[in-house]
Amino acid sequence: MSLWSLLRTEGRLVWKGSWVALLTLALAAASVWGGPFGTYRYAVRSAERIHALRAAYEAEFAELILDDLVAELQGTLALLHPAMGPNYLLAILAVLGTMVLPIWGAQLVGNEFRHRTAKARAAHVGWGAMVAAKVAWLLLLSAGLAALFAGIGALSGQVTWRAAQDALLLAGEVTPPPLKAPLFAQALTAALGLFFFGLVGLLTALVTRSALAGALVGLALPYVEAFVIGTPEWGWLLPRIAYGNLMVDHFVYLPGGMVGEPLALVPAPAPWVSWAVVAGWTVLACLAALRLGQRQQILS
């Protein structure tokens, strides 16, 4: 079977089940509802609080205590600006996606063992080729999610900004800060991180022959790294910290957002180093999965 035919076969299997569509829908719904629309609701509540405080105190005293609240509200409103829409949604995806992609990666392989189709498919096309096709589809899913969220961000930015201008007079005075990186670099950051954590789930499912184990290890990896290893001086070499550095370098984080700037980071010697570290870990995980697929004894 040719590689293209194998990719088409794997694609039909990926989309045959409802889990990919359901997880995508759940991730997008949670991101939009908690992100742009959640931020809009937070901005409205903040404006109402400021108006109430101004009414309760004398004008001179109110202005003194409300300066910080107004500045925070302006930052919140900036997140709703169309120019910030893709930045906001991709920043959310870069966080929440790492909780979904390990499940996807583990399911791609784990379903073969759970449904007892691994031996039959390995005998038909070869297990190594099967794993390679699944890795390719994991990459396509990661890139597709990044493109989807960039599009959703562009659309939601138009909707929330129009609503904010209608509801809040202060919105007309807000100018968003400049973006830290072009849209392509932001989407690539998110896609690369998702692909790596998806590979962790896929690789673990290959080793354990269990989708559940793969998902759990993929989800636990950042926390194990944080609490066991911590943040040593050489921490910029670790995948969680390197990915966090990439996020800080490429996304603008403002008050009132659904996600905040990653914490407990160790700055890399140069911005390109974070790219190299995350890419290196991703290539290492990819090669390990492909190598294991070639050597794993499925038919015995």
PDB file of C-alpha atoms in Angstrom, residues 77-88 150 153-162 165 176 179:
ATOM      1  CA  LEU A  77     -10.885  45.666  26.479  1.00  0.00           C
ATOM      2  CA  ALA A  78      -7.722  45.539  24.378  1.00  0.00           C
ATOM      3  CA  LEU A  79      -8.045  41.737  24.320  1.00  0.00           C
ATOM      4  CA  LEU A  80     -11.385  42.151  22.564  1.00  0.00           C
ATOM      5  CA  HIS A  81      -9.928  44.235  19.725  1.00  0.00           C
ATOM      6  CA  PRO A  82      -9.955  42.533  16.290  1.00  0.00           C
ATOM      7  CA  ALA A  83      -6.181  42.898  16.034  1.00  0.00           C
ATOM      8  CA  MET A  84      -5.837  40.794  19.186  1.00  0.00           C
ATOM      9  CA  GLY A  85      -8.406  38.125  18.273  1.00  0.00           C
ATOM     10  CA  PRO A  86      -6.097  35.474  16.754  1.00  0.00           C
ATOM     11  CA  ASN A  87      -3.431  36.200  19.391  1.00  0.00           C
ATOM     12  CA  TYR A  88      -5.974  35.602  22.163  1.00  0.00           C
ATOM     13  CA  ALA A 150      -6.615  31.588  14.257  1.00  0.00           C
ATOM     14  CA  GLY A 153     -10.000  34.410  16.813  1.00  0.00           C
ATOM     15  CA  ALA A 154     -10.319  36.678  13.787  1.00  0.00           C
ATOM     16  CA  LEU A 155     -14.105  36.199  13.802  1.00  0.00           C
ATOM     17  CA  SER A 156     -14.614  36.485  17.561  1.00  0.00           C
ATOM     18  CA  GLY A 157     -12.500  39.640  17.649  1.00  0.00           C
ATOM     19  CA  GLN A 158     -14.932  41.353  15.282  1.00  0.00           C
ATOM     20  CA  VAL A 159     -17.963  40.237  17.326  1.00  0.00           C
ATOM     21  CA  THR A 160     -16.668  41.053  20.815  1.00  0.00           C
ATOM     22  CA  TRP A 161     -15.191  44.396  19.777  1.00  0.00           C
ATOM     23  CA  ARG A 162     -18.462  45.521  18.238  1.00  0.00           C
ATOM     24  CA  GLN A 165     -18.122  49.468  21.620  1.00  0.00           C
ATOM     25  CA  PRO A 176      -4.274  47.434  21.681  1.00  0.00           C
ATOM     26  CA  LEU A 179       1.725  42.040  18.658  1.00  0.00           C
TER      27      LEU A 179
END
